[in-house]
XYZ file of C-alpha atoms in Angstrom:
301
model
C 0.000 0.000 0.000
C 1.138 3.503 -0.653
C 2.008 5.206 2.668
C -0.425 8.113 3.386
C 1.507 11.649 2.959
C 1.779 12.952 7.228
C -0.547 15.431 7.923
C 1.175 18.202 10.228
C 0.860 22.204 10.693
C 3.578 23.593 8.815
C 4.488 25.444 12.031
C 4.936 22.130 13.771
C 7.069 21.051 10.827
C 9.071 24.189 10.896
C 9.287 23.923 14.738
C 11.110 20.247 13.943
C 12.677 21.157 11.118
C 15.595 23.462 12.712
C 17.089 20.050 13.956
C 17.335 20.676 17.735
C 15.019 18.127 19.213
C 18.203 15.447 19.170
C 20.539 17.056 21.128
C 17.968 18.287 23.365
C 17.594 14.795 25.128
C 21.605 13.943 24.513
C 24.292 14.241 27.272
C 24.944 18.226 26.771
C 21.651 18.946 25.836
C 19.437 21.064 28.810
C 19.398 19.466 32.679
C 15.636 18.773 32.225
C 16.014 17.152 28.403
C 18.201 14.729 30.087
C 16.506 13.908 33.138
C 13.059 13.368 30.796
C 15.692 11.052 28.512
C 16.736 9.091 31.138
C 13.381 8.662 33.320
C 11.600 7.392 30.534
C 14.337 5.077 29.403
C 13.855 3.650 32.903
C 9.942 3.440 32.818
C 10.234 1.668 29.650
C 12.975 -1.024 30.612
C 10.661 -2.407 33.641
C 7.659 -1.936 31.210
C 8.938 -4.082 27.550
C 9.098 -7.373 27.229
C 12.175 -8.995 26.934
C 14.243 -8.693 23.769
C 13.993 -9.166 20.794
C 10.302 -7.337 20.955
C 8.692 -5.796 17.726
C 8.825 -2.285 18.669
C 7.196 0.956 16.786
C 7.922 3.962 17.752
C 5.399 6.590 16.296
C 6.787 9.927 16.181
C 10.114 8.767 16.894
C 11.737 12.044 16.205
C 15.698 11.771 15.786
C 15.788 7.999 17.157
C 17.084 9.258 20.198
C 14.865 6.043 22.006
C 14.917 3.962 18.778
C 18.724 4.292 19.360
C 18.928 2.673 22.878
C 15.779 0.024 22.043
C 17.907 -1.790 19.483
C 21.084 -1.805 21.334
C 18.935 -3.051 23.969
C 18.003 -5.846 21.187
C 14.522 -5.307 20.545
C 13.520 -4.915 16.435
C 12.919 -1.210 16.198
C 11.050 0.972 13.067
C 10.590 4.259 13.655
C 7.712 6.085 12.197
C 7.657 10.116 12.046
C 5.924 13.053 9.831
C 9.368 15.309 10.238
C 11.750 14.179 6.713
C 14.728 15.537 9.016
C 14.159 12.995 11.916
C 14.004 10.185 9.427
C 16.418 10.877 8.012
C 18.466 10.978 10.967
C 16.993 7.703 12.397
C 17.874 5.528 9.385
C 21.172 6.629 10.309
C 21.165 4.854 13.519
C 22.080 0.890 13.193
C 20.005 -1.437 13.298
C 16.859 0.887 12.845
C 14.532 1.098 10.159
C 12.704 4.737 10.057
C 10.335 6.229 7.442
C 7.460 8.883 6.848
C 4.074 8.687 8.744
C 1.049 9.774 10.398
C 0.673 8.679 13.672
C -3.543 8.635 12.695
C -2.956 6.580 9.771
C -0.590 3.485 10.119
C 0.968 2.281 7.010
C 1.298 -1.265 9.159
C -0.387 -4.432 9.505
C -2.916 -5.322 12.389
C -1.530 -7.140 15.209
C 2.181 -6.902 13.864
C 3.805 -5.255 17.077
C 4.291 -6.299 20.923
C 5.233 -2.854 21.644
C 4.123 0.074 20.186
C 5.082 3.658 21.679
C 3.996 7.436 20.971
C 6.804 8.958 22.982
C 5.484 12.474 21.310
C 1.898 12.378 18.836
C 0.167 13.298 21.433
C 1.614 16.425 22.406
C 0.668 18.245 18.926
C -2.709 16.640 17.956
C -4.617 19.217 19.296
C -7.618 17.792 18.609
C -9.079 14.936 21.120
C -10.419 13.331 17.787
C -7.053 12.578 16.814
C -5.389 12.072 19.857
C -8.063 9.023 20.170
C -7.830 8.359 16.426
C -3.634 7.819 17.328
C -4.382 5.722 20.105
C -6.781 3.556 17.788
C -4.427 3.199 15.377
C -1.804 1.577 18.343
C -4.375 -0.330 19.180
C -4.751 -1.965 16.086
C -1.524 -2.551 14.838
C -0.232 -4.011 18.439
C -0.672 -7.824 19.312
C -3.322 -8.854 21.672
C -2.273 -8.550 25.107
C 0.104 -5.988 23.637
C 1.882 -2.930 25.480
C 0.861 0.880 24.056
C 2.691 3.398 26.000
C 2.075 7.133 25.344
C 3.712 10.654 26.545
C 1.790 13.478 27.370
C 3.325 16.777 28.786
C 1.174 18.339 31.677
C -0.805 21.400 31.641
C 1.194 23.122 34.276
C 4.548 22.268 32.441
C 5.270 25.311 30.737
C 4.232 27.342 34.057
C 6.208 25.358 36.273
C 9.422 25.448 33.826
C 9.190 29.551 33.187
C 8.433 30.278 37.154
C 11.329 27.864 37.648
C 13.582 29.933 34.978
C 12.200 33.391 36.283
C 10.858 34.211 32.424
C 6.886 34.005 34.567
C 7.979 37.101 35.694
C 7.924 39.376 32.198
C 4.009 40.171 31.799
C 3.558 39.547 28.009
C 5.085 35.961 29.390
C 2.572 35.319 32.164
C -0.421 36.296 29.657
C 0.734 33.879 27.158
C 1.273 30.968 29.786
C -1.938 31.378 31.807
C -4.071 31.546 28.503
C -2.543 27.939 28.136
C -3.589 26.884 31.615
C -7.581 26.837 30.558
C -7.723 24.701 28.189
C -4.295 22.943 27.628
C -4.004 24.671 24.107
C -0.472 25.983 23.405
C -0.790 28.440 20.543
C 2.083 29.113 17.654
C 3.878 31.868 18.270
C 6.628 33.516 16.189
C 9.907 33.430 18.421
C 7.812 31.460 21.535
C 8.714 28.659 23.166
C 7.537 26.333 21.827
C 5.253 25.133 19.340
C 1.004 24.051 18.430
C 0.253 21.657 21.266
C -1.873 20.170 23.950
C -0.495 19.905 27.510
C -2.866 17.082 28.718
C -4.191 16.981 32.698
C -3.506 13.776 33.777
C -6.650 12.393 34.229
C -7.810 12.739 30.481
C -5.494 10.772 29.246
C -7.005 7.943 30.928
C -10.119 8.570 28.896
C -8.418 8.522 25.465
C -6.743 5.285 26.346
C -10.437 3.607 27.219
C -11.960 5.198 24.115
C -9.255 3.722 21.916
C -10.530 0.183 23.595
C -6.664 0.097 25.638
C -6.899 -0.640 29.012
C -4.355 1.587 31.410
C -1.974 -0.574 33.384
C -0.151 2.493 34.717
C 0.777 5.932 35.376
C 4.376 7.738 35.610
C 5.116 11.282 36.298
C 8.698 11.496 34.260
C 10.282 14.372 35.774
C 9.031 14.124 39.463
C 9.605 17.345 40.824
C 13.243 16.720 40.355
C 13.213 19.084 37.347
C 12.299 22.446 39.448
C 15.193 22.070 41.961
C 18.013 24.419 41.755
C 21.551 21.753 41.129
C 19.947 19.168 39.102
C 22.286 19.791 36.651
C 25.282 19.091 38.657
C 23.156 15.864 39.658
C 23.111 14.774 36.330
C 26.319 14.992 35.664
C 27.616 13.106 38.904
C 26.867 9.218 37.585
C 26.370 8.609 41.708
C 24.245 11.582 42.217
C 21.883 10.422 38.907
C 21.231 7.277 40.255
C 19.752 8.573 43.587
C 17.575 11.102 41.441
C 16.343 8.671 39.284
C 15.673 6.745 42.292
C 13.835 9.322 44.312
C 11.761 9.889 41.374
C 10.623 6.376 40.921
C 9.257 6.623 44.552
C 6.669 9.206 43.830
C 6.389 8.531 39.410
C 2.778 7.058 40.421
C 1.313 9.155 43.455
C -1.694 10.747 41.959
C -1.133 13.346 43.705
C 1.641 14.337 42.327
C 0.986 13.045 38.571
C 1.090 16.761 37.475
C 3.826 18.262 38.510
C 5.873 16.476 36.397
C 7.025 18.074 32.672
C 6.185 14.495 31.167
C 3.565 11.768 32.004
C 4.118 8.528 30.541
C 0.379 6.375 30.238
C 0.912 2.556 29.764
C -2.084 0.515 28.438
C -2.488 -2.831 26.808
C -4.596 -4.144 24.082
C -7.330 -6.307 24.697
C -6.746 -10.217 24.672
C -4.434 -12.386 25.734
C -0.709 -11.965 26.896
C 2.250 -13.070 25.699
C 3.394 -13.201 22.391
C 0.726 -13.833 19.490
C 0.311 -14.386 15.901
C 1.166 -11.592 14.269
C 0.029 -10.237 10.150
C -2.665 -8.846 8.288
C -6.233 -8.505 10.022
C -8.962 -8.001 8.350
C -8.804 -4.121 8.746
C -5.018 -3.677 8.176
C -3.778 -0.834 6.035
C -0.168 -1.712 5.907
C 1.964 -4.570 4.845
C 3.282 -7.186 7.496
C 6.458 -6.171 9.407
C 9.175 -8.216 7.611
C 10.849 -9.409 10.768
C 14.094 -10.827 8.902
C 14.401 -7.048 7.736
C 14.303 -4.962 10.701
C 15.552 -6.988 13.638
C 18.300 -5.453 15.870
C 19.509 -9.177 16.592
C 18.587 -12.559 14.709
C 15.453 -13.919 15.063
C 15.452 -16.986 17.382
């Protein structure tokens, strides 16, 4: 089947386009890049199965995951609507990466034990296709299969500027409290950031259910971690990282403190059973069959 052209704002695509979402996650890149890089890599090892898992990861960006999944020896294609990430992820060894819409799957039914959206979320605006993602992870994950999606929280941005004293400039508090009704994060030339939705944590939970996955669990990335003066010298101390990343897995499921984090991380499976199932085309598949030969970071057992 032909793939279906992505379907992004242009301001999004521009956003993406200027190449700094890779390094922003790196070692180098800023303290609370890194911490989300390697809280989620942490969530995610106690969360996949064990290697070699068919993993997709929609809206991959750069590969900066993808990278880490395959040398963790899972079989890894990335999927993304930016033609810079891909082309940086089919760099990567050991990775396949092409062009896609995160609402429109160019894969087979059932062809995945793991499928992740470490970043659709945040710039479908629209609960429509937030769900219409989530659908589309449902269907092309096994039964029993593991969905995990990111989300950042509503009170992100305020939290991060009040944190970086920019809340303090008035034309900066208007914009950021506008955001705080309704989660909608407007373009805005020489802003911050981009079109998005920051999510509360609770409706996430709803999408899931809609898209007929049932929520296994919760994580708050960052913890509150992120808004303490020195986390940057934490980071850097291997020692001192360790007993961050270990204070935040204390609290990563309180829900009372699900929304103070920059990042939530939702973790659903598809209905049926467990374990790993028959994978290839369903009746409703719009893609062709993963090729597992073809993209496997190790050699299929």
């Amino acid at each position: 089947m032909t793939e279906t052209a992505p379907r992004m704002r242009e301001e999004i695509l521009a956003y993406y386009a200027r190449g700094k979402e890779d390094a922003r996650l790196r070692d180098g890149g800023a303290p609370a890049g890194r911490l989300e890089f390697w809280r989620t890599q942490d969530v995610l090892r106690r969360l996949l199965p064990p290697a070699p898992a068919r993993v997709l990861d929609v809206g991959g960006g750069s590969g900066v995951h993808a990278e880490w999944l395959a040398q963790d020896g899972h079989q890894v294609r990335l999927v993304d609507p930016v033609p810079l990430h891909v082309e940086q992820a089919a760099r990567l060894p050991a990775v396949t990466a092409r062009l896609g819409d995160a609402r429109e799957l160019a894969e087979a039914d059932a062809s995945y034990d793991v499928v992740l959206l470490l970043g659709p979320l945040y710039h479908l605006t629209e609960r429509a296709d937030r769900v219409r993602a989530l659908a589309e992870a449902e269907r092309v994950v096994r039964p029993g299969g593991l969905v995990v999606a990111a989300t950042i929280n509503r009170y992100a941005q305020l939290h991060d500027l009040l944190r970086e004293e920019r809340y303090f400039t008035p034309s900066v508090r208007a914009h950021t409290d506008t955001v705080l009704a309704d989660g909608r994060h407007p373009y805005e030339e020489g802003g911050f950031f981009t079109v998005a939705h920051f999510a509360q944590p609770d409706e996430v939970t709803g999408e899931f259910a809609e898209a007929r996955l049932s929520v296994e669990g919760r994580y708050g990335v960052e913890g509150v971690a992120w808004l303490m003066d020195g986390v940057e010298d934490w980071l850097d101390d291997p020692e001192r990282r360790e007993t961050v990343l270990a204070a935040c897995r204390h609290i990563e499921s309180e829900p009372t403190l699900l929304g103070t984090s920059g990042h939530l991380l939702t973790a659903g499976r598809r209905h049926g059973e467990h374990g790993h199932g028959e994978h290839g085309h369903g009746e409703h598949g719009h893609g062709e069959q993963m090729p597992v030969g073809d993209y496997a970071a190790v050699p299929p057992e």
